[in-house]
Amino acid sequence: MARMHAHPIRFPALAIFAGALLLAGCGGAGGDSGEADAAGLSATTPETASPAAAPSPKDAPKPDKKEKPSAKTAAGAPATSPFGTATLTYPDDFQMTLLAYRLTDREPPLAAWAGEVYEVKHADEFSKAAKRDAETARLADIYASTEGIGVLQIRLNSQISQYDTGRGGYYLTAFSPGNQVTFNGKESVSLQLDNMSSAFFWPVDAARAQEILEHSSRRVSLDTKVQLTGIQRRSTGLVIQGRIAEYGIYSSRYNDERQFEHVTLN
């Protein structure tokens, strides 16, 4: 057996040490200061750093229901949708920027934008403030028009493909799967239509397809109703998501607009 080598302790010292332990265990004169030391340690040591015995179920404190909702309750709470039921009809680039601000719960810098308008920027010192205030109020009215929006009505320019004799119809290039509609306002905003593939093919019989081609020269406009469904921020900018609810296919001839078809999607 290996022997442990240590400095020998003399018997008198061992006796003194044992006596000290006996006094501490019996709660002698030093007991009060020991309690004070323990209290001081408890006050300065973090709770998580000192192990303690877990309480038995009958002694465990009852949870305070008012304190915090459980993880299950918090996860089960439905998220508030930013979309309403109102329709924004044929929005321009600036309106889409304001809609993006609205949907992401941001306040647009209307006064700063008003100051960039030519009439305000180049106004003299006597009229600049009044013109800036008037322009800010005009922009505020436009921003107010984006409240409660959940539907967009937009017009898309499109071409029709060569006639597909196998399937019996045209393809609408504006609805090519993966396409996005981009609005270049104060911020770039894209509209992603998740069910474009359902609107991509336009079934038309051959006789009518020839009439459509003669009247359209392969150029049509798509009057499209979009139900908004989501919003995402990507590296390319803000993307508003939606689904095509219905659309009309029109000729693009000047002063000779004709509706070729109206389609409703499920």
mmCIF file of C-alpha atoms in Angstrom, residues 170-257:
data_model
loop_
_atom_site.group_PDB
_atom_site.id
_atom_site.type_symbol
_atom_site.label_atom_id
_atom_site.label_comp_id
_atom_site.label_asym_id
_atom_site.label_seq_id
_atom_site.Cartn_x
_atom_site.Cartn_y
_atom_site.Cartn_z
ATOM 1 C CA TYR A 170 -51.944 31.396 -73.500
ATOM 2 C CA TYR A 171 -49.492 32.055 -70.687
ATOM 3 C CA LEU A 172 -49.610 35.431 -68.932
ATOM 4 C CA THR A 173 -46.020 36.580 -68.423
ATOM 5 C CA ALA A 174 -46.848 38.906 -65.504
ATOM 6 C CA PHE A 175 -48.025 35.881 -63.533
ATOM 7 C CA SER A 176 -44.900 33.809 -64.161
ATOM 8 C CA PRO A 177 -44.207 31.886 -60.927
ATOM 9 C CA GLY A 178 -41.536 33.643 -58.872
ATOM 10 C CA ASN A 179 -42.255 37.100 -60.263
ATOM 11 C CA GLN A 180 -42.635 39.985 -57.842
ATOM 12 C CA VAL A 181 -44.219 43.391 -58.351
ATOM 13 C CA THR A 182 -41.789 46.112 -57.257
ATOM 14 C CA PHE A 183 -42.737 49.623 -56.128
ATOM 15 C CA ASN A 184 -39.817 52.070 -55.989
ATOM 16 C CA GLY A 185 -40.989 54.791 -53.623
ATOM 17 C CA LYS A 186 -39.081 56.266 -50.684
ATOM 18 C CA GLU A 187 -38.331 52.645 -49.832
ATOM 19 C CA SER A 188 -38.345 49.717 -52.223
ATOM 20 C CA VAL A 189 -41.390 47.539 -51.558
ATOM 21 C CA SER A 190 -42.136 44.280 -53.360
ATOM 22 C CA LEU A 191 -45.437 42.458 -53.647
ATOM 23 C CA GLN A 192 -45.187 38.668 -53.746
ATOM 24 C CA LEU A 193 -48.247 36.801 -54.999
ATOM 25 C CA ASP A 194 -48.088 33.295 -53.579
ATOM 26 C CA ASN A 195 -50.572 31.685 -55.992
ATOM 27 C CA MET A 196 -49.236 33.093 -59.267
ATOM 28 C CA SER A 197 -48.926 29.612 -60.717
ATOM 29 C CA SER A 198 -52.728 29.256 -60.531
ATOM 30 C CA ALA A 199 -53.174 32.347 -62.718
ATOM 31 C CA PHE A 200 -50.250 31.750 -65.078
ATOM 32 C CA PHE A 201 -52.127 29.726 -67.709
ATOM 33 C CA TRP A 202 -55.125 31.216 -69.507
ATOM 34 C CA PRO A 203 -57.232 28.528 -71.240
ATOM 35 C CA VAL A 204 -58.734 29.812 -74.497
ATOM 36 C CA ASP A 205 -60.018 27.911 -77.536
ATOM 37 C CA ALA A 206 -58.075 28.403 -80.754
ATOM 38 C CA ALA A 207 -60.691 30.468 -82.644
ATOM 39 C CA ARG A 208 -61.098 32.972 -79.830
ATOM 40 C CA ALA A 209 -57.347 33.012 -79.191
ATOM 41 C CA GLN A 210 -56.793 34.325 -82.716
ATOM 42 C CA GLU A 211 -59.276 37.177 -82.160
ATOM 43 C CA ILE A 212 -57.571 38.063 -78.887
ATOM 44 C CA LEU A 213 -54.174 38.140 -80.570
ATOM 45 C CA GLU A 214 -55.421 40.441 -83.342
ATOM 46 C CA HIS A 215 -56.958 42.872 -80.874
ATOM 47 C CA SER A 216 -54.183 42.837 -78.272
ATOM 48 C CA SER A 217 -50.929 42.471 -80.221
ATOM 49 C CA ARG A 218 -49.895 40.217 -77.312
ATOM 50 C CA ARG A 219 -50.133 43.080 -74.789
ATOM 51 C CA VAL A 220 -52.780 42.939 -72.070
ATOM 52 C CA SER A 221 -53.374 44.468 -68.651
ATOM 53 C CA LEU A 222 -54.415 42.426 -65.635
ATOM 54 C CA ASP A 223 -56.766 44.174 -63.213
ATOM 55 C CA THR A 224 -55.945 42.169 -60.101
ATOM 56 C CA LYS A 225 -57.499 41.956 -56.643
ATOM 57 C CA VAL A 226 -54.990 40.817 -54.014
ATOM 58 C CA GLN A 227 -55.770 39.613 -50.495
ATOM 59 C CA LEU A 228 -52.827 40.513 -48.251
ATOM 60 C CA THR A 229 -51.512 37.687 -46.082
ATOM 61 C CA GLY A 230 -48.105 38.593 -44.669
ATOM 62 C CA ILE A 231 -45.088 40.857 -44.588
ATOM 63 C CA GLN A 232 -41.367 40.063 -44.414
ATOM 64 C CA ARG A 233 -38.147 42.059 -44.320
ATOM 65 C CA ARG A 234 -35.495 40.597 -46.605
ATOM 66 C CA SER A 235 -32.060 41.698 -47.776
ATOM 67 C CA THR A 236 -33.651 43.200 -50.884
ATOM 68 C CA GLY A 237 -36.161 45.225 -48.866
ATOM 69 C CA LEU A 238 -39.655 44.844 -47.528
ATOM 70 C CA VAL A 239 -41.859 42.167 -49.122
ATOM 71 C CA ILE A 240 -45.645 42.248 -48.748
ATOM 72 C CA GLN A 241 -47.222 38.856 -49.394
ATOM 73 C CA GLY A 242 -50.648 38.222 -50.823
ATOM 74 C CA ARG A 243 -52.845 35.922 -52.861
ATOM 75 C CA ILE A 244 -54.645 36.683 -56.097
ATOM 76 C CA ALA A 245 -58.373 36.588 -55.387
ATOM 77 C CA GLU A 246 -59.599 37.526 -58.869
ATOM 78 C CA TYR A 247 -58.417 39.291 -62.004
ATOM 79 C CA GLY A 248 -59.711 40.661 -65.276
ATOM 80 C CA ILE A 249 -57.786 40.414 -68.547
ATOM 81 C CA TYR A 250 -58.080 43.548 -70.697
ATOM 82 C CA SER A 251 -56.692 44.731 -73.986
ATOM 83 C CA SER A 252 -54.189 47.562 -73.714
ATOM 84 C CA ARG A 253 -55.254 49.472 -76.811
ATOM 85 C CA TYR A 254 -55.616 53.182 -76.188
ATOM 86 C CA ASN A 255 -59.302 54.265 -76.114
ATOM 87 C CA ASP A 256 -60.347 50.740 -77.063
ATOM 88 C CA GLU A 257 -60.194 48.764 -73.840
#
